[in-house]
CSV table of C-alpha atoms in Angstrom, one decimal:
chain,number,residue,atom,x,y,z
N,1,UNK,CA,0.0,0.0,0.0
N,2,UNK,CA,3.3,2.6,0.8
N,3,UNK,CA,5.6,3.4,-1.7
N,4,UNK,CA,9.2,4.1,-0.7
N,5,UNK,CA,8.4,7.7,-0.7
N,6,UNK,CA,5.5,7.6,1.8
N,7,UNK,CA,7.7,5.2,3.5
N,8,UNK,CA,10.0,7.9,3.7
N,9,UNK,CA,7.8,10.6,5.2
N,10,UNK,CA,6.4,8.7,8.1
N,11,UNK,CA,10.0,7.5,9.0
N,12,UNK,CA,10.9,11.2,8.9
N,13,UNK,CA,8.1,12.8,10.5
N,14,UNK,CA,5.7,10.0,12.2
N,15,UNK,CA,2.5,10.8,10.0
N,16,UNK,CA,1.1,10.2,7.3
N,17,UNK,CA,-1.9,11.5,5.4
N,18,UNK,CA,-3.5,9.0,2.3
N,19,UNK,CA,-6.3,10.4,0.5
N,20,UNK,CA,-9.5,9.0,-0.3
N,21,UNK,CA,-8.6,5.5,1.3
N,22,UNK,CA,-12.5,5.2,1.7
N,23,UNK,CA,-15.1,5.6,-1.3
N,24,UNK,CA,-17.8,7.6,-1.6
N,25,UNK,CA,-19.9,5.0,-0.3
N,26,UNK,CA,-18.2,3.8,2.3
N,27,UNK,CA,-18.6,7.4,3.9
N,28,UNK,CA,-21.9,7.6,3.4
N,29,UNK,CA,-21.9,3.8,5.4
N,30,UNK,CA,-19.7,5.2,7.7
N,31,UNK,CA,-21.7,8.7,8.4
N,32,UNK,CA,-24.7,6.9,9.1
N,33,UNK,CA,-22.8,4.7,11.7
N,34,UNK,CA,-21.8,7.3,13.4
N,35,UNK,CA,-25.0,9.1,13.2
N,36,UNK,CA,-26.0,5.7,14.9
N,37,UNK,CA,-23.6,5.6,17.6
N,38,UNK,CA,-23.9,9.8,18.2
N,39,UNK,CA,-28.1,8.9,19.7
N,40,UNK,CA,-27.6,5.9,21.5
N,41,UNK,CA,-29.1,5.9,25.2
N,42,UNK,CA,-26.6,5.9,28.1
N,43,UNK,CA,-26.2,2.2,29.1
N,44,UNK,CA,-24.2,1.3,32.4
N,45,UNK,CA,-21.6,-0.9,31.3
N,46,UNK,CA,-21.6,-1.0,27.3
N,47,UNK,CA,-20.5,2.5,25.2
N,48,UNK,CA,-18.8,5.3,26.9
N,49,UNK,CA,-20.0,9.0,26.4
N,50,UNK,CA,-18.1,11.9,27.4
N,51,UNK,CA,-19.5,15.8,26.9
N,52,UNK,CA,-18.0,19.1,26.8
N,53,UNK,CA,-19.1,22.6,27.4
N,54,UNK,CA,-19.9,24.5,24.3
N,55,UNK,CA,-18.1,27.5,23.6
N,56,UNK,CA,-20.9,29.1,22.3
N,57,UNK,CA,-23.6,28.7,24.7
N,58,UNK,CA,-22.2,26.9,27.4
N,59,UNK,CA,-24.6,23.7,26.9
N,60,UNK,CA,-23.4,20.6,27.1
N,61,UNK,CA,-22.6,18.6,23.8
N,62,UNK,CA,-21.3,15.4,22.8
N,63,UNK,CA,-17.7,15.5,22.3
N,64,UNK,CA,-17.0,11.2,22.3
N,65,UNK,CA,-17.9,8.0,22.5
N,66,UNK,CA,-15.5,4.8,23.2
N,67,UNK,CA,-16.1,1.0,23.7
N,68,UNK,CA,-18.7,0.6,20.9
N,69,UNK,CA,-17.2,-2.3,18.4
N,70,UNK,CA,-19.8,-4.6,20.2
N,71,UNK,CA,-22.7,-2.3,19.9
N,72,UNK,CA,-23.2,-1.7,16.7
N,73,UNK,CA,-23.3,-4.1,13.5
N,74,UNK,CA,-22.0,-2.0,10.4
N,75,UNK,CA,-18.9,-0.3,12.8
N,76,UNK,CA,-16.4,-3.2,12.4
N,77,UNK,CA,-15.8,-2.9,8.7
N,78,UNK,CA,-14.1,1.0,9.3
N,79,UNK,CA,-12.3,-0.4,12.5
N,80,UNK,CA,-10.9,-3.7,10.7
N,81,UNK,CA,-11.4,-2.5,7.3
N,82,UNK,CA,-8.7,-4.4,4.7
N,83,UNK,CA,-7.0,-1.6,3.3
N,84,UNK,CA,-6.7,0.0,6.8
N,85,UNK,CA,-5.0,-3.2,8.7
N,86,UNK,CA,-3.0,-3.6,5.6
N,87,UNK,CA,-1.4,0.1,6.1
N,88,UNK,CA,-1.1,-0.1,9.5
N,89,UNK,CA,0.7,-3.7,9.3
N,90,UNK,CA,2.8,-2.0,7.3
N,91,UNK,CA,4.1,1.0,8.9
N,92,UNK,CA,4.5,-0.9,12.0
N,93,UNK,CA,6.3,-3.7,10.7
N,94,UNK,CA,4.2,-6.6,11.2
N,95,UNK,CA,0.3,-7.7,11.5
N,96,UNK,CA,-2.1,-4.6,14.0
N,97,UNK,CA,-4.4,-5.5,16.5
N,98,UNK,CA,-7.1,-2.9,17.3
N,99,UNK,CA,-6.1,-1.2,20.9
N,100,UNK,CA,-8.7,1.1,21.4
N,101,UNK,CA,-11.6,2.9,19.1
N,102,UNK,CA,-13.4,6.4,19.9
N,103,UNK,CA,-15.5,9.0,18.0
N,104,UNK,CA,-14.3,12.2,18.3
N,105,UNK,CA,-17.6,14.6,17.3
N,106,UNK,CA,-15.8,18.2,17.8
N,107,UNK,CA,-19.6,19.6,17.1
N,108,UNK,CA,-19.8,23.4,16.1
N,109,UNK,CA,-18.9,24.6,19.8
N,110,UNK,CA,-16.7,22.1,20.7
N,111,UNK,CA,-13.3,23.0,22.5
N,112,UNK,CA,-9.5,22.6,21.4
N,113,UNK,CA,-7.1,20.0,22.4
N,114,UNK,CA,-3.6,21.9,23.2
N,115,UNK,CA,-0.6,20.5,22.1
N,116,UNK,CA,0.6,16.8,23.4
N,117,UNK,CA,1.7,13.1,22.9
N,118,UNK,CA,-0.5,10.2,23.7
N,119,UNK,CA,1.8,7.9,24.9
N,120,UNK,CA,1.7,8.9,28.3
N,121,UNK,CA,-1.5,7.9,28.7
N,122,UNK,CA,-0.9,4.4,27.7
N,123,UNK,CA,2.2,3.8,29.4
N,124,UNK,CA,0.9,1.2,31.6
N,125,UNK,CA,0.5,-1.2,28.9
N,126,UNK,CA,3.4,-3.1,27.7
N,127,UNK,CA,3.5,-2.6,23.7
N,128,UNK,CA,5.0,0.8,24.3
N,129,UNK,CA,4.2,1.7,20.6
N,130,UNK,CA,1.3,2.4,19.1
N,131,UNK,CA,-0.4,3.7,15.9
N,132,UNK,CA,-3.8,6.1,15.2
N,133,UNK,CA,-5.6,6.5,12.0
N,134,UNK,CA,-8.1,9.4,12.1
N,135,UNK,CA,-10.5,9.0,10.1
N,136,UNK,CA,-12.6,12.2,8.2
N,137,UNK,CA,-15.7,11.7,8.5
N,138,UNK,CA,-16.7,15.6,7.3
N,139,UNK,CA,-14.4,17.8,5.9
N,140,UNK,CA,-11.6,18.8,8.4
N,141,UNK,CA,-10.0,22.6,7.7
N,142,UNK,CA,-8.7,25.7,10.1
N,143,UNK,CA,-12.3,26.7,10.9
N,144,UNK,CA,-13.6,23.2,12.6
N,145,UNK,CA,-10.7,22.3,14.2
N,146,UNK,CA,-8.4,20.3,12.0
N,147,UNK,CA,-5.5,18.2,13.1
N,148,UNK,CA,-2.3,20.2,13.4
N,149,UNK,CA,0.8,18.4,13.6
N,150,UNK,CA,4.1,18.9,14.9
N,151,UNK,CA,6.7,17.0,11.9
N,152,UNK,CA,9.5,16.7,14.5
N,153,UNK,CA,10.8,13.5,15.8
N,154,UNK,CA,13.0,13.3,19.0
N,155,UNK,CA,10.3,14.6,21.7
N,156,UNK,CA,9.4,12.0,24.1
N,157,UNK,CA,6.7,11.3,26.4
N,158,UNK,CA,5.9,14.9,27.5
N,159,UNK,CA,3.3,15.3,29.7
N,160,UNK,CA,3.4,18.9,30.6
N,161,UNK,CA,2.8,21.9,29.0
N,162,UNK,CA,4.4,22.1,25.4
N,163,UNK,CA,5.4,25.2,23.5
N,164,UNK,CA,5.6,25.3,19.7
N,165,UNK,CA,6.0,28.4,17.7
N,166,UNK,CA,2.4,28.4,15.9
N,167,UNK,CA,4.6,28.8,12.5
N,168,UNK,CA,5.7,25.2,12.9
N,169,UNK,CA,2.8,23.9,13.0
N,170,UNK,CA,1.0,21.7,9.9
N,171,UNK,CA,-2.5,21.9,10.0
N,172,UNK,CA,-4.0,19.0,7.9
N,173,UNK,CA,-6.5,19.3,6.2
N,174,UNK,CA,-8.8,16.3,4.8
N,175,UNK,CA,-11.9,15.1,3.0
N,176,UNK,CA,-13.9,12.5,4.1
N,177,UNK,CA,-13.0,9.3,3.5
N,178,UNK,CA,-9.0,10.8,4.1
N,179,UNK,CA,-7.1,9.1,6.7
N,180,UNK,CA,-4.1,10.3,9.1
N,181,UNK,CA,-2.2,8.1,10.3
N,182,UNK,CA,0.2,9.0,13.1
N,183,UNK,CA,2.5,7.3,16.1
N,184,UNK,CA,2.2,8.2,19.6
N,185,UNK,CA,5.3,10.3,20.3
N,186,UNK,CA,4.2,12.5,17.5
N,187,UNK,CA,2.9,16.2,19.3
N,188,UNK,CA,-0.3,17.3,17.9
N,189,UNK,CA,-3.3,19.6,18.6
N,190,UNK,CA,-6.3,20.9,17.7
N,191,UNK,CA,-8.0,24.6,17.4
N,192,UNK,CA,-12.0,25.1,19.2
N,193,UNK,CA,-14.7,24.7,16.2
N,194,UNK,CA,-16.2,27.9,15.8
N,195,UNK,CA,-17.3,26.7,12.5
N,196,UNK,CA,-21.5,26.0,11.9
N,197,UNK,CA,-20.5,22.2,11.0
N,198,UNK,CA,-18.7,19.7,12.8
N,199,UNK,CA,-15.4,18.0,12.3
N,200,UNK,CA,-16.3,14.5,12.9
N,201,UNK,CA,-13.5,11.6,13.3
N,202,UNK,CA,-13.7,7.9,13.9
N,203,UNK,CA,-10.0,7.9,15.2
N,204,UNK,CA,-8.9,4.2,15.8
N,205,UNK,CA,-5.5,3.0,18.0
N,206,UNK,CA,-3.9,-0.2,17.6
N,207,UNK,CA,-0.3,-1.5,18.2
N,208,UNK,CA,1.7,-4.9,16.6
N,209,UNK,CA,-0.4,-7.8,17.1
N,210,UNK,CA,3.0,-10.0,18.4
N,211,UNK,CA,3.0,-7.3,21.5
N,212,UNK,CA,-0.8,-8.8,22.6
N,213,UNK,CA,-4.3,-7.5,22.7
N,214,UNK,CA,-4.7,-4.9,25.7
N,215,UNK,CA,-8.4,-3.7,24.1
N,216,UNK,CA,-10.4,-5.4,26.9
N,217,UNK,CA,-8.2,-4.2,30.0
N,218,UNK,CA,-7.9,-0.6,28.2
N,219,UNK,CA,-11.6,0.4,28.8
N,220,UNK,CA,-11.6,-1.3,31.9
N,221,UNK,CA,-9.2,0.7,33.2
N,222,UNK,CA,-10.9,3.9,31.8
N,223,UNK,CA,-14.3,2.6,32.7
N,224,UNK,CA,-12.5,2.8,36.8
N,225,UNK,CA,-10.7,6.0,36.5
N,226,UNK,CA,-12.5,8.1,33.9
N,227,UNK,CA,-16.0,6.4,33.4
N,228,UNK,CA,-18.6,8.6,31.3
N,229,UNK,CA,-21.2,10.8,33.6
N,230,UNK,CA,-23.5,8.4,33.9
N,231,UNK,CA,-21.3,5.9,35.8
N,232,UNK,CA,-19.5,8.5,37.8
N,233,UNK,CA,-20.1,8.5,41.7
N,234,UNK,CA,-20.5,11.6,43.6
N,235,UNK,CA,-17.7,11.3,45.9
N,236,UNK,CA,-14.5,10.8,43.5
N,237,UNK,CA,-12.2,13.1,41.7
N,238,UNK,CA,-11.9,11.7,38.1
N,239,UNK,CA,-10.1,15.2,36.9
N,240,UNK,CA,-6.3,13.9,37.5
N,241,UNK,CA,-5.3,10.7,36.0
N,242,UNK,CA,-3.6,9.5,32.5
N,243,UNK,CA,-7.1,8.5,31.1
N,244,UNK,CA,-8.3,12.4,31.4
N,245,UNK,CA,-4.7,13.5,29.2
N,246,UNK,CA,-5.8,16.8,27.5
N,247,UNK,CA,-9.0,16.5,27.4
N,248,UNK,CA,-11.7,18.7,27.5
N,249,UNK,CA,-14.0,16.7,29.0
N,250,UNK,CA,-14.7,17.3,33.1
């Protein structure tokens, strides 16, 4: 699927963006799964919802939902999809395993993440390496929010604050059905959508399948230290721990 030249880039800077890996069709399959996903009651246990303040009239939106694969039929073929695996297998130098899966809706409203790496929020499991494909589900540009990436290697595993000269940054923008694929050591952000649309993503994490299959124990562990409102118990402070890294979810 990479030619030596793409090859080249994601050695060089840690991402990659390949256009139009999903058709037409498969958009429109994968914008009504979402669409799917985006109404479904909150159920103790099963899919994990999240919400954010809007910026715009301080109501509370939906800014994610995790843990769905088993929850909804037509999801699996954009989480496991061929050409996807086949990439990923690739770039990380041997069959993927799916780690994690979330759908980030950054609704008109919704607020920024600032700059960081994500793997220090998944040091505590032993592959130590993984990879993320964002996937565009609408348009992503300046004005909703789009990815903006950092194309430096060499930063580790910074946790605190991070500051980049604006100039530096590379702010990727995408069609849907484009994918981004980047590693966890690569720094990235997004600006607040003060757009009228959202900037929808199903953004997938997996690692080499040889390392072993941490899915299961991942949302456990979230589900304890960062559940979604509706599991949450009145008398515990969810705010500091690695599952709530940069987000801006309370």
């Amino acid at each position: 699927m990479l030619d030596s030249l793409k090859l080249e880039s994601w050695n060089e800077n840690g991402f990659l963006l390949l256009e139009n890996l999903f058709t037409k069709e498969e958009v429109n399959a994968l914008v009504s799964c979402v669409d799917d996903i985006a109404v479904l009651e909150p159920s103790p246990g099963k899919w994990m919802q999240y919400h954010e303040t809007s910026l715009l009239d301080n109501q509370q939106i939906l800014g994610r939902v995790e843990c769905f694969l088993e929850y909804h039929k037509g999801i699996e073929y954009f989480l496991l999809h061929e050409t996807l695996m086949t990439t990923i297998s690739e770039i990380i130098g041997g069959p993927a395993i799916l780690f994690k899966e979330k759908i980030n809706f950054k609704l008109p409203g919704a607020n920024g993440y600032p700059p960081h790496q994500d793997a220090p929020a998944w040091r505590d499991f032993p592959p130590g390496y993984f990879i993320s494909a964002f996937v565009a589900v609408d348009a992503c540009d300046i004005s909703n929010g789009c990815m903006q990436m950092y194309p430096r290697r060499g930063i580790l595993e910074l946790s605190g604050e991070i500051n980049i000269p604006q100039e530096e940054w590379i702010s990727i923008k995408m069609k849907p059905g484009d994918v981004l694929f980047f590693d966890c050591f690569v720094v990235h952000k997004s600006e607040p959508n003060l757009s009228d649309y959202p900037r929808r993503a199903l953004l997938n994490t997996y690692n080499r399948r040889v390392d072993g299959d941490f899915r299961t124990s991942y949302f456990e562990n979230k589900r304890k230290f960062f559940p979604p409102m509706n599991e949450r118990l009145s008398n515990v402070d969810y705010a500091n721990n690695p599952y709530n890294h940069f987000n801006p979810f309370k």
